[in-house]
């Protein structure tokens, strides 16, 4: 492989990791906004269709992030990518538990699968 090609691959990998980190930071952070907004709704005992839809869809979104991060252990060669993936997995699990708790307390269904995906929110393999 030429030096130029290696350089391009490294640049692409760095950009991909940076975009993933920024995207996941925007989705998950510890700013408490999601918890504060939905938490106040949960405490008051009132919820609406938007609360239910948001929680169900975000659970699926977080499960997909955990699944994708889980792929890093067997596929990534960079310790930085593996470390980021581990942090992503650790940040998403508490969010899933919180939103699942809201849905349960509201008497609503906690999603078990992602629409169009197999039971673990992974793409279905072609037949």
PDB file of C-alpha atoms in Angstrom:
ATOM      1  CA  UNK A   1       0.000   0.000   0.000  1.00  0.00           C
ATOM      2  CA  UNK A   2       1.398   3.402  -0.859  1.00  0.00           C
ATOM      3  CA  UNK A   3       2.135   6.044   1.732  1.00  0.00           C
ATOM      4  CA  UNK A   4      -0.460   8.323   0.162  1.00  0.00           C
ATOM      5  CA  UNK A   5      -3.138   5.638   0.426  1.00  0.00           C
ATOM      6  CA  UNK A   6      -2.298   4.987   4.093  1.00  0.00           C
ATOM      7  CA  UNK A   7      -2.520   8.702   4.769  1.00  0.00           C
ATOM      8  CA  UNK A   8      -5.943   8.904   3.127  1.00  0.00           C
ATOM      9  CA  UNK A   9      -7.180   5.887   5.115  1.00  0.00           C
ATOM     10  CA  UNK A  10      -5.954   7.402   8.380  1.00  0.00           C
ATOM     11  CA  UNK A  11      -7.611  10.717   7.577  1.00  0.00           C
ATOM     12  CA  UNK A  12     -10.904   9.021   6.719  1.00  0.00           C
ATOM     13  CA  UNK A  13     -10.760   6.991   9.941  1.00  0.00           C
ATOM     14  CA  UNK A  14      -9.997  10.080  12.030  1.00  0.00           C
ATOM     15  CA  UNK A  15     -12.865  12.030  10.468  1.00  0.00           C
ATOM     16  CA  UNK A  16     -15.241   9.091  10.969  1.00  0.00           C
ATOM     17  CA  UNK A  17     -14.299   8.763  14.635  1.00  0.00           C
ATOM     18  CA  UNK A  18     -14.643  12.515  15.179  1.00  0.00           C
ATOM     19  CA  UNK A  19     -18.079  12.631  13.541  1.00  0.00           C
ATOM     20  CA  UNK A  20     -19.227   9.599  15.552  1.00  0.00           C
ATOM     21  CA  UNK A  21     -17.991  11.165  18.781  1.00  0.00           C
ATOM     22  CA  UNK A  22     -19.720  14.477  18.086  1.00  0.00           C
ATOM     23  CA  UNK A  23     -22.941  12.762  17.049  1.00  0.00           C
ATOM     24  CA  UNK A  24     -23.014  10.533  20.101  1.00  0.00           C
ATOM     25  CA  UNK A  25     -22.151  13.416  22.400  1.00  0.00           C
ATOM     26  CA  UNK A  26     -25.139  15.287  21.027  1.00  0.00           C
ATOM     27  CA  UNK A  27     -27.329  12.215  21.559  1.00  0.00           C
ATOM     28  CA  UNK A  28     -26.274  11.250  25.013  1.00  0.00           C
ATOM     29  CA  UNK A  29     -24.441  13.790  27.152  1.00  0.00           C
ATOM     30  CA  UNK A  30     -24.889  14.248  30.873  1.00  0.00           C
ATOM     31  CA  UNK A  31     -26.659  17.585  30.593  1.00  0.00           C
ATOM     32  CA  UNK A  32     -29.808  16.036  32.057  1.00  0.00           C
ATOM     33  CA  UNK A  33     -32.094  17.780  29.558  1.00  0.00           C
ATOM     34  CA  UNK A  34     -33.853  14.609  28.394  1.00  0.00           C
ATOM     35  CA  UNK A  35     -34.134  13.312  31.938  1.00  0.00           C
ATOM     36  CA  UNK A  36     -35.362  16.650  33.285  1.00  0.00           C
ATOM     37  CA  UNK A  37     -38.054  17.122  30.648  1.00  0.00           C
ATOM     38  CA  UNK A  38     -39.417  13.589  30.612  1.00  0.00           C
ATOM     39  CA  UNK A  39     -38.673  13.086  34.295  1.00  0.00           C
ATOM     40  CA  UNK A  40     -40.970  15.952  35.248  1.00  0.00           C
ATOM     41  CA  UNK A  41     -43.687  14.383  33.101  1.00  0.00           C
ATOM     42  CA  UNK A  42     -43.116  11.001  34.749  1.00  0.00           C
ATOM     43  CA  UNK A  43     -43.254  12.506  38.260  1.00  0.00           C
ATOM     44  CA  UNK A  44     -46.526  14.256  37.525  1.00  0.00           C
ATOM     45  CA  UNK A  45     -48.003  10.950  36.347  1.00  0.00           C
ATOM     46  CA  UNK A  46     -49.094  12.479  33.083  1.00  0.00           C
ATOM     47  CA  UNK A  47     -47.774  11.483  29.711  1.00  0.00           C
ATOM     48  CA  UNK A  48     -48.948  11.775  26.158  1.00  0.00           C
ATOM     49  CA  UNK A  49     -48.424  10.043  22.829  1.00  0.00           C
ATOM     50  CA  UNK A  50     -45.344  12.186  22.107  1.00  0.00           C
ATOM     51  CA  UNK A  51     -43.710  11.055  25.375  1.00  0.00           C
ATOM     52  CA  UNK A  52     -44.390   7.408  24.541  1.00  0.00           C
ATOM     53  CA  UNK A  53     -43.207   7.715  20.933  1.00  0.00           C
ATOM     54  CA  UNK A  54     -40.062   9.602  21.958  1.00  0.00           C
ATOM     55  CA  UNK A  55     -39.138   7.047  24.610  1.00  0.00           C
ATOM     56  CA  UNK A  56     -39.803   4.024  22.392  1.00  0.00           C
ATOM     57  CA  UNK A  57     -37.824   5.439  19.472  1.00  0.00           C
ATOM     58  CA  UNK A  58     -34.917   6.597  21.623  1.00  0.00           C
ATOM     59  CA  UNK A  59     -34.646   3.154  23.220  1.00  0.00           C
ATOM     60  CA  UNK A  60     -34.279   1.695  19.736  1.00  0.00           C
ATOM     61  CA  UNK A  61     -31.775   4.385  18.784  1.00  0.00           C
ATOM     62  CA  UNK A  62     -29.656   3.702  21.884  1.00  0.00           C
ATOM     63  CA  UNK A  63     -29.806  -0.067  21.332  1.00  0.00           C
ATOM     64  CA  UNK A  64     -28.503   0.437  17.799  1.00  0.00           C
ATOM     65  CA  UNK A  65     -25.641   2.548  19.175  1.00  0.00           C
ATOM     66  CA  UNK A  66     -24.776  -0.230  21.635  1.00  0.00           C
ATOM     67  CA  UNK A  67     -24.866  -2.827  18.847  1.00  0.00           C
ATOM     68  CA  UNK A  68     -22.625  -0.732  16.599  1.00  0.00           C
ATOM     69  CA  UNK A  69     -20.201  -0.010  19.435  1.00  0.00           C
ATOM     70  CA  UNK A  70     -20.073  -3.738  20.177  1.00  0.00           C
ATOM     71  CA  UNK A  71     -18.680  -4.338  16.714  1.00  0.00           C
ATOM     72  CA  UNK A  72     -15.528  -2.393  17.558  1.00  0.00           C
ATOM     73  CA  UNK A  73     -14.101  -5.152  19.751  1.00  0.00           C
ATOM     74  CA  UNK A  74     -13.808  -7.537  16.829  1.00  0.00           C
ATOM     75  CA  UNK A  75     -13.301  -5.114  13.972  1.00  0.00           C
ATOM     76  CA  UNK A  76     -11.415  -2.018  15.123  1.00  0.00           C
ATOM     77  CA  UNK A  77      -7.653  -2.032  15.227  1.00  0.00           C
ATOM     78  CA  UNK A  78      -7.316   1.323  16.988  1.00  0.00           C
ATOM     79  CA  UNK A  79      -7.270   1.428  20.779  1.00  0.00           C
ATOM     80  CA  UNK A  80      -8.901   4.870  20.577  1.00  0.00           C
ATOM     81  CA  UNK A  81     -11.841   3.520  18.590  1.00  0.00           C
ATOM     82  CA  UNK A  82     -12.250   0.616  21.012  1.00  0.00           C
ATOM     83  CA  UNK A  83     -12.128   3.014  23.961  1.00  0.00           C
ATOM     84  CA  UNK A  84     -14.742   5.279  22.388  1.00  0.00           C
ATOM     85  CA  UNK A  85     -16.957   2.277  21.673  1.00  0.00           C
ATOM     86  CA  UNK A  86     -16.699   1.176  25.295  1.00  0.00           C
ATOM     87  CA  UNK A  87     -17.694   4.643  26.494  1.00  0.00           C
ATOM     88  CA  UNK A  88     -20.651   4.663  24.096  1.00  0.00           C
ATOM     89  CA  UNK A  89     -21.870   1.326  25.432  1.00  0.00           C
ATOM     90  CA  UNK A  90     -21.539   2.532  29.017  1.00  0.00           C
ATOM     91  CA  UNK A  91     -23.422   5.768  28.352  1.00  0.00           C
ATOM     92  CA  UNK A  92     -26.343   4.218  26.485  1.00  0.00           C
ATOM     93  CA  UNK A  93     -27.344   1.453  28.932  1.00  0.00           C
ATOM     94  CA  UNK A  94     -28.475   3.849  31.712  1.00  0.00           C
ATOM     95  CA  UNK A  95     -30.498   5.853  29.188  1.00  0.00           C
ATOM     96  CA  UNK A  96     -32.242   2.691  27.980  1.00  0.00           C
ATOM     97  CA  UNK A  97     -33.053   1.715  31.576  1.00  0.00           C
ATOM     98  CA  UNK A  98     -34.431   5.175  32.383  1.00  0.00           C
ATOM     99  CA  UNK A  99     -36.713   5.334  29.356  1.00  0.00           C
ATOM    100  CA  UNK A 100     -37.819   1.722  29.827  1.00  0.00           C
ATOM    101  CA  UNK A 101     -38.757   2.658  33.393  1.00  0.00           C
ATOM    102  CA  UNK A 102     -40.851   5.583  32.153  1.00  0.00           C
ATOM    103  CA  UNK A 103     -42.730   3.387  29.714  1.00  0.00           C
ATOM    104  CA  UNK A 104     -43.324   0.701  32.331  1.00  0.00           C
ATOM    105  CA  UNK A 105     -44.582   3.242  34.878  1.00  0.00           C
ATOM    106  CA  UNK A 106     -46.959   4.631  32.236  1.00  0.00           C
ATOM    107  CA  UNK A 107     -48.277   1.163  31.423  1.00  0.00           C
ATOM    108  CA  UNK A 108     -46.852   1.428  27.918  1.00  0.00           C
ATOM    109  CA  UNK A 109     -44.956  -1.157  25.908  1.00  0.00           C
ATOM    110  CA  UNK A 110     -41.152  -1.199  26.079  1.00  0.00           C
ATOM    111  CA  UNK A 111     -39.878  -2.012  22.569  1.00  0.00           C
ATOM    112  CA  UNK A 112     -38.212  -5.395  22.264  1.00  0.00           C
ATOM    113  CA  UNK A 113     -37.083  -5.049  18.656  1.00  0.00           C
ATOM    114  CA  UNK A 114     -36.369  -2.332  16.155  1.00  0.00           C
ATOM    115  CA  UNK A 115     -38.733  -1.999  13.192  1.00  0.00           C
ATOM    116  CA  UNK A 116     -37.213  -3.684  10.158  1.00  0.00           C
ATOM    117  CA  UNK A 117     -34.432  -5.241  12.242  1.00  0.00           C
ATOM    118  CA  UNK A 118     -33.886  -8.606  13.858  1.00  0.00           C
ATOM    119  CA  UNK A 119     -34.597  -9.097  17.571  1.00  0.00           C
ATOM    120  CA  UNK A 120     -31.355  -7.460  18.695  1.00  0.00           C
ATOM    121  CA  UNK A 121     -31.701  -4.390  16.483  1.00  0.00           C
ATOM    122  CA  UNK A 122     -29.170  -5.736  13.998  1.00  0.00           C
ATOM    123  CA  UNK A 123     -29.826  -5.751  10.264  1.00  0.00           C
ATOM    124  CA  UNK A 124     -31.491  -8.911   9.042  1.00  0.00           C
ATOM    125  CA  UNK A 125     -29.282 -11.044   6.853  1.00  0.00           C
ATOM    126  CA  UNK A 126     -30.546 -11.552   3.317  1.00  0.00           C
ATOM    127  CA  UNK A 127     -32.166 -14.952   2.755  1.00  0.00           C
TER     128      UNK A 127
END
